[in-house]
Amino acid sequence: MTVFIAFATVEGQTAKIARFISNIAREAGYNARLINTDELSGPVSLDGAKLVIFLAPVHERRHPGTFEAFITSHKDELAIRKSLVLSVSLKAAFASGREEAHDYLNEMLLRTNFKPDATALVAGAVRPENYGYFEKEIVQHVVLLGRNIDPRDGAREFTDWDELASVVMTFLDENDRADLTSLK
């Protein structure tokens, strides 16, 4: 069975997460097809894929436009497949930010008019080497407000890899069982 994994990335953390998910799928016996929506030059077919996993980061309260456009343009193909959407953000790293992180995800789903079978929030990373002065200040004084984390100290991952693996395996296992049930 093929798992189609479509992602967008801004600073590289979501690409790293997508590769991690691809490895999980392969180790579980699936064929994994990995697509970066920022690098597409033409149409993409989902033929052969029974499961689809989408993931994208949140920057300035939104997921990347290429990612949302990909979902919107493939809605008909997605309607016949099981899907999981993962929203990657710093807000998801902290209990006090999870409600806002859910809002970002829900707003994206409303804009794309997409109704996935499952969703999850994934904590992202701070990558100050990619930030200018103003971005560093916003991350430190807005996103990380009240936390003893200084972006000037260098990159820091908040992604819980074990939790992410559990979310992905649960999605794959549930849909694997559903396929076996439909064969009876």
mmCIF file with all atom_site columns, C-alpha atoms in Angstrom:
data_model
loop_
_atom_site.group_PDB
_atom_site.id
_atom_site.type_symbol
_atom_site.label_atom_id
_atom_site.label_alt_id
_atom_site.label_comp_id
_atom_site.label_asym_id
_atom_site.label_entity_id
_atom_site.label_seq_id
_atom_site.pdbx_PDB_ins_code
_atom_site.Cartn_x
_atom_site.Cartn_y
_atom_site.Cartn_z
_atom_site.occupancy
_atom_site.B_iso_or_equiv
_atom_site.pdbx_formal_charge
_atom_site.auth_seq_id
_atom_site.auth_comp_id
_atom_site.auth_asym_id
_atom_site.auth_atom_id
_atom_site.pdbx_PDB_model_num
ATOM 1   C CA . MET A 1 1   ? 0.000   0.000  0.000   1.00 0.00 ? 1   MET A CA 1
ATOM 2   C CA . THR A 1 2   ? 1.235   3.496  -0.818  1.00 0.00 ? 2   THR A CA 1
ATOM 3   C CA . VAL A 1 3   ? 1.248   6.422  1.593   1.00 0.00 ? 3   VAL A CA 1
ATOM 4   C CA . PHE A 1 4   ? 1.417   9.819  -0.111  1.00 0.00 ? 4   PHE A CA 1
ATOM 5   C CA . ILE A 1 5   ? 3.163   12.416 2.069   1.00 0.00 ? 5   ILE A CA 1
ATOM 6   C CA . ALA A 1 6   ? 2.834   16.042 0.951   1.00 0.00 ? 6   ALA A CA 1
ATOM 7   C CA . PHE A 1 7   ? 4.575   18.800 2.871   1.00 0.00 ? 7   PHE A CA 1
ATOM 8   C CA . ALA A 1 8   ? 5.727   22.389 2.742   1.00 0.00 ? 8   ALA A CA 1
ATOM 9   C CA . THR A 1 9   ? 8.621   23.741 4.744   1.00 0.00 ? 9   THR A CA 1
ATOM 10  C CA . VAL A 1 10  ? 9.955   27.177 5.586   1.00 0.00 ? 10  VAL A CA 1
ATOM 11  C CA . GLU A 1 11  ? 12.976  26.653 7.832   1.00 0.00 ? 11  GLU A CA 1
ATOM 12  C CA . GLY A 1 12  ? 13.551  22.939 7.273   1.00 0.00 ? 12  GLY A CA 1
ATOM 13  C CA . GLN A 1 13  ? 11.977  21.392 10.383  1.00 0.00 ? 13  GLN A CA 1
ATOM 14  C CA . THR A 1 14  ? 8.852   20.254 8.538   1.00 0.00 ? 14  THR A CA 1
ATOM 15  C CA . ALA A 1 15  ? 11.000  18.649 5.815   1.00 0.00 ? 15  ALA A CA 1
ATOM 16  C CA . LYS A 1 16  ? 12.869  16.789 8.554   1.00 0.00 ? 16  LYS A CA 1
ATOM 17  C CA . ILE A 1 17  ? 9.553   15.667 10.049  1.00 0.00 ? 17  ILE A CA 1
ATOM 18  C CA . ALA A 1 18  ? 8.292   14.555 6.604   1.00 0.00 ? 18  ALA A CA 1
ATOM 19  C CA . ARG A 1 19  ? 11.399  12.396 6.080   1.00 0.00 ? 19  ARG A CA 1
ATOM 20  C CA . PHE A 1 20  ? 10.891  10.916 9.565   1.00 0.00 ? 20  PHE A CA 1
ATOM 21  C CA . ILE A 1 21  ? 7.274   10.035 8.694   1.00 0.00 ? 21  ILE A CA 1
ATOM 22  C CA . SER A 1 22  ? 8.378   8.555  5.377   1.00 0.00 ? 22  SER A CA 1
ATOM 23  C CA . ASN A 1 23  ? 10.850  6.308  7.220   1.00 0.00 ? 23  ASN A CA 1
ATOM 24  C CA . ILE A 1 24  ? 8.147   5.207  9.678   1.00 0.00 ? 24  ILE A CA 1
ATOM 25  C CA . ALA A 1 25  ? 5.830   4.309  6.797   1.00 0.00 ? 25  ALA A CA 1
ATOM 26  C CA . ARG A 1 26  ? 8.553   2.346  4.997   1.00 0.00 ? 26  ARG A CA 1
ATOM 27  C CA . GLU A 1 27  ? 9.532   0.482  8.166   1.00 0.00 ? 27  GLU A CA 1
ATOM 28  C CA . ALA A 1 28  ? 5.853   -0.426 8.617   1.00 0.00 ? 28  ALA A CA 1
ATOM 29  C CA . GLY A 1 29  ? 5.829   -1.989 5.141   1.00 0.00 ? 29  GLY A CA 1
ATOM 30  C CA . TYR A 1 30  ? 4.273   0.844  3.134   1.00 0.00 ? 30  TYR A CA 1
ATOM 31  C CA . ASN A 1 31  ? 5.543   2.456  -0.025  1.00 0.00 ? 31  ASN A CA 1
ATOM 32  C CA . ALA A 1 32  ? 6.065   6.125  0.813   1.00 0.00 ? 32  ALA A CA 1
ATOM 33  C CA . ARG A 1 33  ? 5.842   8.879  -1.778  1.00 0.00 ? 33  ARG A CA 1
ATOM 34  C CA . LEU A 1 34  ? 7.215   12.194 -0.492  1.00 0.00 ? 34  LEU A CA 1
ATOM 35  C CA . ILE A 1 35  ? 6.284   15.489 -2.233  1.00 0.00 ? 35  ILE A CA 1
ATOM 36  C CA . ASN A 1 36  ? 7.354   19.034 -1.314  1.00 0.00 ? 36  ASN A CA 1
ATOM 37  C CA . THR A 1 37  ? 4.484   21.281 -2.449  1.00 0.00 ? 37  THR A CA 1
ATOM 38  C CA . ASP A 1 38  ? 6.929   24.213 -2.775  1.00 0.00 ? 38  ASP A CA 1
ATOM 39  C CA . GLU A 1 39  ? 8.876   22.392 -5.489  1.00 0.00 ? 39  GLU A CA 1
ATOM 40  C CA . LEU A 1 40  ? 6.057   21.214 -7.751  1.00 0.00 ? 40  LEU A CA 1
ATOM 41  C CA . SER A 1 41  ? 6.362   22.164 -11.395 1.00 0.00 ? 41  SER A CA 1
ATOM 42  C CA . GLY A 1 42  ? 3.287   20.380 -12.708 1.00 0.00 ? 42  GLY A CA 1
ATOM 43  C CA . PRO A 1 43  ? 0.286   18.262 -11.803 1.00 0.00 ? 43  PRO A CA 1
ATOM 44  C CA . VAL A 1 44  ? 0.621   15.476 -9.272  1.00 0.00 ? 44  VAL A CA 1
ATOM 45  C CA . SER A 1 45  ? -1.435  12.315 -9.302  1.00 0.00 ? 45  SER A CA 1
ATOM 46  C CA . LEU A 1 46  ? -2.451  10.520 -6.137  1.00 0.00 ? 46  LEU A CA 1
ATOM 47  C CA . ASP A 1 47  ? -3.105  7.297  -8.069  1.00 0.00 ? 47  ASP A CA 1
ATOM 48  C CA . GLY A 1 48  ? -2.087  4.246  -6.108  1.00 0.00 ? 48  GLY A CA 1
ATOM 49  C CA . ALA A 1 49  ? -2.139  6.017  -2.753  1.00 0.00 ? 49  ALA A CA 1
ATOM 50  C CA . LYS A 1 50  ? -4.751  4.859  -0.260  1.00 0.00 ? 50  LYS A CA 1
ATOM 51  C CA . LEU A 1 51  ? -3.477  7.018  2.583   1.00 0.00 ? 51  LEU A CA 1
ATOM 52  C CA . VAL A 1 52  ? -2.386  10.651 2.519   1.00 0.00 ? 52  VAL A CA 1
ATOM 53  C CA . ILE A 1 53  ? -0.439  12.552 5.166   1.00 0.00 ? 53  ILE A CA 1
ATOM 54  C CA . PHE A 1 54  ? -0.135  16.323 4.893   1.00 0.00 ? 54  PHE A CA 1
ATOM 55  C CA . LEU A 1 55  ? 2.130   18.487 7.007   1.00 0.00 ? 55  LEU A CA 1
ATOM 56  C CA . ALA A 1 56  ? 3.099   22.130 6.935   1.00 0.00 ? 56  ALA A CA 1
ATOM 57  C CA . PRO A 1 57  ? 4.470   24.762 9.295   1.00 0.00 ? 57  PRO A CA 1
ATOM 58  C CA . VAL A 1 58  ? 2.647   27.795 10.589  1.00 0.00 ? 58  VAL A CA 1
ATOM 59  C CA . HIS A 1 59  ? 4.352   31.140 10.038  1.00 0.00 ? 59  HIS A CA 1
ATOM 60  C CA . GLU A 1 60  ? 2.626   34.415 10.739  1.00 0.00 ? 60  GLU A CA 1
ATOM 61  C CA . ARG A 1 61  ? -0.548  32.505 11.658  1.00 0.00 ? 61  ARG A CA 1
ATOM 62  C CA . ARG A 1 62  ? -0.825  30.658 8.318   1.00 0.00 ? 62  ARG A CA 1
ATOM 63  C CA . HIS A 1 63  ? 0.335   27.558 6.536   1.00 0.00 ? 63  HIS A CA 1
ATOM 64  C CA . PRO A 1 64  ? 2.215   28.149 3.234   1.00 0.00 ? 64  PRO A CA 1
ATOM 65  C CA . GLY A 1 65  ? 0.106   29.125 0.247   1.00 0.00 ? 65  GLY A CA 1
ATOM 66  C CA . THR A 1 66  ? 1.532   26.355 -1.956  1.00 0.00 ? 66  THR A CA 1
ATOM 67  C CA . PHE A 1 67  ? 0.446   23.796 0.620   1.00 0.00 ? 67  PHE A CA 1
ATOM 68  C CA . GLU A 1 68  ? -3.101  25.157 0.869   1.00 0.00 ? 68  GLU A CA 1
ATOM 69  C CA . ALA A 1 69  ? -3.328  25.404 -2.941  1.00 0.00 ? 69  ALA A CA 1
ATOM 70  C CA . PHE A 1 70  ? -2.231  21.770 -3.277  1.00 0.00 ? 70  PHE A CA 1
ATOM 71  C CA . ILE A 1 71  ? -4.937  20.585 -0.895  1.00 0.00 ? 71  ILE A CA 1
ATOM 72  C CA . THR A 1 72  ? -7.592  22.741 -2.565  1.00 0.00 ? 72  THR A CA 1
ATOM 73  C CA . SER A 1 73  ? -6.690  21.566 -6.063  1.00 0.00 ? 73  SER A CA 1
ATOM 74  C CA . HIS A 1 74  ? -6.759  17.870 -5.059  1.00 0.00 ? 74  HIS A CA 1
ATOM 75  C CA . LYS A 1 75  ? -9.983  17.851 -2.996  1.00 0.00 ? 75  LYS A CA 1
ATOM 76  C CA . ASP A 1 76  ? -11.773 15.362 -5.254  1.00 0.00 ? 76  ASP A CA 1
ATOM 77  C CA . GLU A 1 77  ? -8.888  12.892 -5.125  1.00 0.00 ? 77  GLU A CA 1
ATOM 78  C CA . LEU A 1 78  ? -8.582  13.369 -1.365  1.00 0.00 ? 78  LEU A CA 1
ATOM 79  C CA . ALA A 1 79  ? -12.244 12.650 -0.722  1.00 0.00 ? 79  ALA A CA 1
ATOM 80  C CA . ILE A 1 80  ? -11.720 8.964  -1.560  1.00 0.00 ? 80  ILE A CA 1
ATOM 81  C CA . ARG A 1 81  ? -8.607  8.517  0.565   1.00 0.00 ? 81  ARG A CA 1
ATOM 82  C CA . LYS A 1 82  ? -7.940  8.391  4.287   1.00 0.00 ? 82  LYS A CA 1
ATOM 83  C CA . SER A 1 83  ? -6.029  11.458 5.385   1.00 0.00 ? 83  SER A CA 1
ATOM 84  C CA . LEU A 1 84  ? -4.054  12.870 8.281   1.00 0.00 ? 84  LEU A CA 1
ATOM 85  C CA . VAL A 1 85  ? -3.095  16.558 8.541   1.00 0.00 ? 85  VAL A CA 1
ATOM 86  C CA . LEU A 1 86  ? -0.232  17.620 10.804  1.00 0.00 ? 86  LEU A CA 1
ATOM 87  C CA . SER A 1 87  ? 0.176   21.290 11.644  1.00 0.00 ? 87  SER A CA 1
ATOM 88  C CA . VAL A 1 88  ? 3.706   22.190 12.756  1.00 0.00 ? 88  VAL A CA 1
ATOM 89  C CA . SER A 1 89  ? 4.182   25.242 14.961  1.00 0.00 ? 89  SER A CA 1
ATOM 90  C CA . LEU A 1 90  ? 6.006   26.606 17.973  1.00 0.00 ? 90  LEU A CA 1
ATOM 91  C CA . LYS A 1 91  ? 2.648   27.315 19.604  1.00 0.00 ? 91  LYS A CA 1
ATOM 92  C CA . ALA A 1 92  ? 2.034   23.548 19.646  1.00 0.00 ? 92  ALA A CA 1
ATOM 93  C CA . ALA A 1 93  ? 5.120   23.102 21.818  1.00 0.00 ? 93  ALA A CA 1
ATOM 94  C CA . PHE A 1 94  ? 3.520   24.725 24.845  1.00 0.00 ? 94  PHE A CA 1
ATOM 95  C CA . ALA A 1 95  ? 0.248   23.983 26.642  1.00 0.00 ? 95  ALA A CA 1
ATOM 96  C CA . SER A 1 96  ? -0.604  27.684 26.697  1.00 0.00 ? 96  SER A CA 1
ATOM 97  C CA . GLY A 1 97  ? -0.293  27.894 22.901  1.00 0.00 ? 97  GLY A CA 1
ATOM 98  C CA . ARG A 1 98  ? -2.096  24.737 21.832  1.00 0.00 ? 98  ARG A CA 1
ATOM 99  C CA . GLU A 1 99  ? -5.505  26.391 21.550  1.00 0.00 ? 99  GLU A CA 1
ATOM 100 C CA . GLU A 1 100 ? -4.066  29.015 19.210  1.00 0.00 ? 100 GLU A CA 1
ATOM 101 C CA . ALA A 1 101 ? -2.246  26.283 17.260  1.00 0.00 ? 101 ALA A CA 1
ATOM 102 C CA . HIS A 1 102 ? -5.602  24.487 16.852  1.00 0.00 ? 102 HIS A CA 1
ATOM 103 C CA . ASP A 1 103 ? -7.070  27.739 15.555  1.00 0.00 ? 103 ASP A CA 1
ATOM 104 C CA . TYR A 1 104 ? -4.365  27.922 12.843  1.00 0.00 ? 104 TYR A CA 1
ATOM 105 C CA . LEU A 1 105 ? -5.155  24.373 11.782  1.00 0.00 ? 105 LEU A CA 1
ATOM 106 C CA . ASN A 1 106 ? -8.923  24.922 11.783  1.00 0.00 ? 106 ASN A CA 1
ATOM 107 C CA . GLU A 1 107 ? -8.589  28.148 9.794   1.00 0.00 ? 107 GLU A CA 1
ATOM 108 C CA . MET A 1 108 ? -6.510  26.347 7.144   1.00 0.00 ? 108 MET A CA 1
ATOM 109 C CA . LEU A 1 109 ? -9.074  23.559 6.917   1.00 0.00 ? 109 LEU A CA 1
ATOM 110 C CA . LEU A 1 110 ? -11.838 26.149 6.496   1.00 0.00 ? 110 LEU A CA 1
ATOM 111 C CA . ARG A 1 111 ? -9.913  28.002 3.770   1.00 0.00 ? 111 ARG A CA 1
ATOM 112 C CA . THR A 1 112 ? -9.244  24.777 1.854   1.00 0.00 ? 112 THR A CA 1
ATOM 113 C CA . ASN A 1 113 ? -12.660 23.262 2.612   1.00 0.00 ? 113 ASN A CA 1
ATOM 114 C CA . PHE A 1 114 ? -10.857 20.019 3.454   1.00 0.00 ? 114 PHE A CA 1
ATOM 115 C CA . LYS A 1 115 ? -12.136 17.548 6.033   1.00 0.00 ? 115 LYS A CA 1
ATOM 116 C CA . PRO A 1 116 ? -9.354  15.088 6.908   1.00 0.00 ? 116 PRO A CA 1
ATOM 117 C CA . ASP A 1 117 ? -9.975  11.876 8.794   1.00 0.00 ? 117 ASP A CA 1
ATOM 118 C CA . ALA A 1 118 ? -7.480  12.887 11.480  1.00 0.00 ? 118 ALA A CA 1
ATOM 119 C CA . THR A 1 119 ? -5.436  15.890 12.551  1.00 0.00 ? 119 THR A CA 1
ATOM 120 C CA . ALA A 1 120 ? -2.649  16.531 15.019  1.00 0.00 ? 120 ALA A CA 1
ATOM 121 C CA . LEU A 1 121 ? -0.477  19.365 16.221  1.00 0.00 ? 121 LEU A CA 1
ATOM 122 C CA . VAL A 1 122 ? 3.293   18.935 16.069  1.00 0.00 ? 122 VAL A CA 1
ATOM 123 C CA . ALA A 1 123 ? 5.773   21.133 17.882  1.00 0.00 ? 123 ALA A CA 1
ATOM 124 C CA . GLY A 1 124 ? 8.271   22.778 15.573  1.00 0.00 ? 124 GLY A CA 1
ATOM 125 C CA . ALA A 1 125 ? 11.682  24.310 16.125  1.00 0.00 ? 125 ALA A CA 1
ATOM 126 C CA . VAL A 1 126 ? 13.461  27.604 16.553  1.00 0.00 ? 126 VAL A CA 1
ATOM 127 C CA . ARG A 1 127 ? 16.054  28.128 13.820  1.00 0.00 ? 127 ARG A CA 1
ATOM 128 C CA . PRO A 1 128 ? 17.486  31.606 14.439  1.00 0.00 ? 128 PRO A CA 1
ATOM 129 C CA . GLU A 1 129 ? 20.075  31.232 11.683  1.00 0.00 ? 129 GLU A CA 1
ATOM 130 C CA . ASN A 1 130 ? 17.122  31.732 9.306   1.00 0.00 ? 130 ASN A CA 1
ATOM 131 C CA . TYR A 1 131 ? 15.845  34.856 11.063  1.00 0.00 ? 131 TYR A CA 1
ATOM 132 C CA . GLY A 1 132 ? 16.601  38.495 10.620  1.00 0.00 ? 132 GLY A CA 1
ATOM 133 C CA . TYR A 1 133 ? 16.703  40.870 13.573  1.00 0.00 ? 133 TYR A CA 1
ATOM 134 C CA . PHE A 1 134 ? 12.938  41.487 13.618  1.00 0.00 ? 134 PHE A CA 1
ATOM 135 C CA . GLU A 1 135 ? 12.057  37.788 13.317  1.00 0.00 ? 135 GLU A CA 1
ATOM 136 C CA . LYS A 1 136 ? 14.344  36.994 16.273  1.00 0.00 ? 136 LYS A CA 1
ATOM 137 C CA . GLU A 1 137 ? 12.652  39.693 18.335  1.00 0.00 ? 137 GLU A CA 1
ATOM 138 C CA . ILE A 1 138 ? 9.155   38.455 17.434  1.00 0.00 ? 138 ILE A CA 1
ATOM 139 C CA . VAL A 1 139 ? 10.069  34.851 18.261  1.00 0.00 ? 139 VAL A CA 1
ATOM 140 C CA . GLN A 1 140 ? 11.620  35.846 21.581  1.00 0.00 ? 140 GLN A CA 1
ATOM 141 C CA . HIS A 1 141 ? 9.110   38.473 22.723  1.00 0.00 ? 141 HIS A CA 1
ATOM 142 C CA . VAL A 1 142 ? 5.869   37.179 21.197  1.00 0.00 ? 142 VAL A CA 1
ATOM 143 C CA . VAL A 1 143 ? 6.039   33.468 20.377  1.00 0.00 ? 143 VAL A CA 1
ATOM 144 C CA . LEU A 1 144 ? 8.288   32.461 23.286  1.00 0.00 ? 144 LEU A CA 1
ATOM 145 C CA . LEU A 1 145 ? 7.031   35.136 25.670  1.00 0.00 ? 145 LEU A CA 1
ATOM 146 C CA . GLY A 1 146 ? 7.668   34.223 29.302  1.00 0.00 ? 146 GLY A CA 1
ATOM 147 C CA . ARG A 1 147 ? 9.826   31.213 28.472  1.00 0.00 ? 147 ARG A CA 1
ATOM 148 C CA . ASN A 1 148 ? 13.489  30.951 29.322  1.00 0.00 ? 148 ASN A CA 1
ATOM 149 C CA . ILE A 1 149 ? 14.466  30.335 25.708  1.00 0.00 ? 149 ILE A CA 1
ATOM 150 C CA . ASP A 1 150 ? 16.623  32.787 23.796  1.00 0.00 ? 150 ASP A CA 1
ATOM 151 C CA . PRO A 1 151 ? 16.725  32.352 20.006  1.00 0.00 ? 151 PRO A CA 1
ATOM 152 C CA . ARG A 1 152 ? 20.208  33.871 20.013  1.00 0.00 ? 152 ARG A CA 1
ATOM 153 C CA . ASP A 1 153 ? 21.424  30.664 21.708  1.00 0.00 ? 153 ASP A CA 1
ATOM 154 C CA . GLY A 1 154 ? 20.971  28.742 18.453  1.00 0.00 ? 154 GLY A CA 1
ATOM 155 C CA . ALA A 1 155 ? 18.606  26.201 16.976  1.00 0.00 ? 155 ALA A CA 1
ATOM 156 C CA . ARG A 1 156 ? 16.312  24.281 19.279  1.00 0.00 ? 156 ARG A CA 1
ATOM 157 C CA . GLU A 1 157 ? 13.879  21.505 18.397  1.00 0.00 ? 157 GLU A CA 1
ATOM 158 C CA . PHE A 1 158 ? 10.641  21.063 20.281  1.00 0.00 ? 158 PHE A CA 1
ATOM 159 C CA . THR A 1 159 ? 9.341   18.172 18.168  1.00 0.00 ? 159 THR A CA 1
ATOM 160 C CA . ASP A 1 160 ? 8.397   15.166 20.294  1.00 0.00 ? 160 ASP A CA 1
ATOM 161 C CA . TRP A 1 161 ? 9.580   12.417 17.964  1.00 0.00 ? 161 TRP A CA 1
ATOM 162 C CA . ASP A 1 162 ? 8.067   9.586  20.038  1.00 0.00 ? 162 ASP A CA 1
ATOM 163 C CA . GLU A 1 163 ? 4.659   11.258 20.129  1.00 0.00 ? 163 GLU A CA 1
ATOM 164 C CA . LEU A 1 164 ? 4.835   11.945 16.389  1.00 0.00 ? 164 LEU A CA 1
ATOM 165 C CA . ALA A 1 165 ? 5.739   8.319  15.672  1.00 0.00 ? 165 ALA A CA 1
ATOM 166 C CA . SER A 1 166 ? 2.771   7.220  17.776  1.00 0.00 ? 166 SER A CA 1
ATOM 167 C CA . VAL A 1 167 ? 0.358   9.520  15.898  1.00 0.00 ? 167 VAL A CA 1
ATOM 168 C CA . VAL A 1 168 ? 1.599   8.287  12.515  1.00 0.00 ? 168 VAL A CA 1
ATOM 169 C CA . MET A 1 169 ? 1.589   4.603  13.504  1.00 0.00 ? 169 MET A CA 1
ATOM 170 C CA . THR A 1 170 ? -1.925  4.915  14.938  1.00 0.00 ? 170 THR A CA 1
ATOM 171 C CA . PHE A 1 171 ? -3.122  6.449  11.649  1.00 0.00 ? 171 PHE A CA 1
ATOM 172 C CA . LEU A 1 172 ? -1.414  3.739  9.576   1.00 0.00 ? 172 LEU A CA 1
ATOM 173 C CA . ASP A 1 173 ? -2.583  0.897  11.858  1.00 0.00 ? 173 ASP A CA 1
ATOM 174 C CA . GLU A 1 174 ? -6.203  2.089  12.004  1.00 0.00 ? 174 GLU A CA 1
ATOM 175 C CA . ASN A 1 175 ? -6.390  2.320  8.234   1.00 0.00 ? 175 ASN A CA 1
ATOM 176 C CA . ASP A 1 176 ? -4.594  -0.991 7.763   1.00 0.00 ? 176 ASP A CA 1
ATOM 177 C CA . ARG A 1 177 ? -7.245  -2.665 9.952   1.00 0.00 ? 177 ARG A CA 1
ATOM 178 C CA . ALA A 1 178 ? -10.013 -0.877 8.024   1.00 0.00 ? 178 ALA A CA 1
ATOM 179 C CA . ASP A 1 179 ? -8.660  -2.341 4.765   1.00 0.00 ? 179 ASP A CA 1
ATOM 180 C CA . LEU A 1 180 ? -8.583  -5.837 6.265   1.00 0.00 ? 180 LEU A CA 1
ATOM 181 C CA . THR A 1 181 ? -12.160 -5.442 7.531   1.00 0.00 ? 181 THR A CA 1
ATOM 182 C CA . SER A 1 182 ? -13.376 -4.371 4.090   1.00 0.00 ? 182 SER A CA 1
ATOM 183 C CA . LEU A 1 183 ? -11.917 -7.566 2.593   1.00 0.00 ? 183 LEU A CA 1
ATOM 184 C CA . LYS A 1 184 ? -14.112 -9.794 4.777   1.00 0.00 ? 184 LYS A CA 1
#
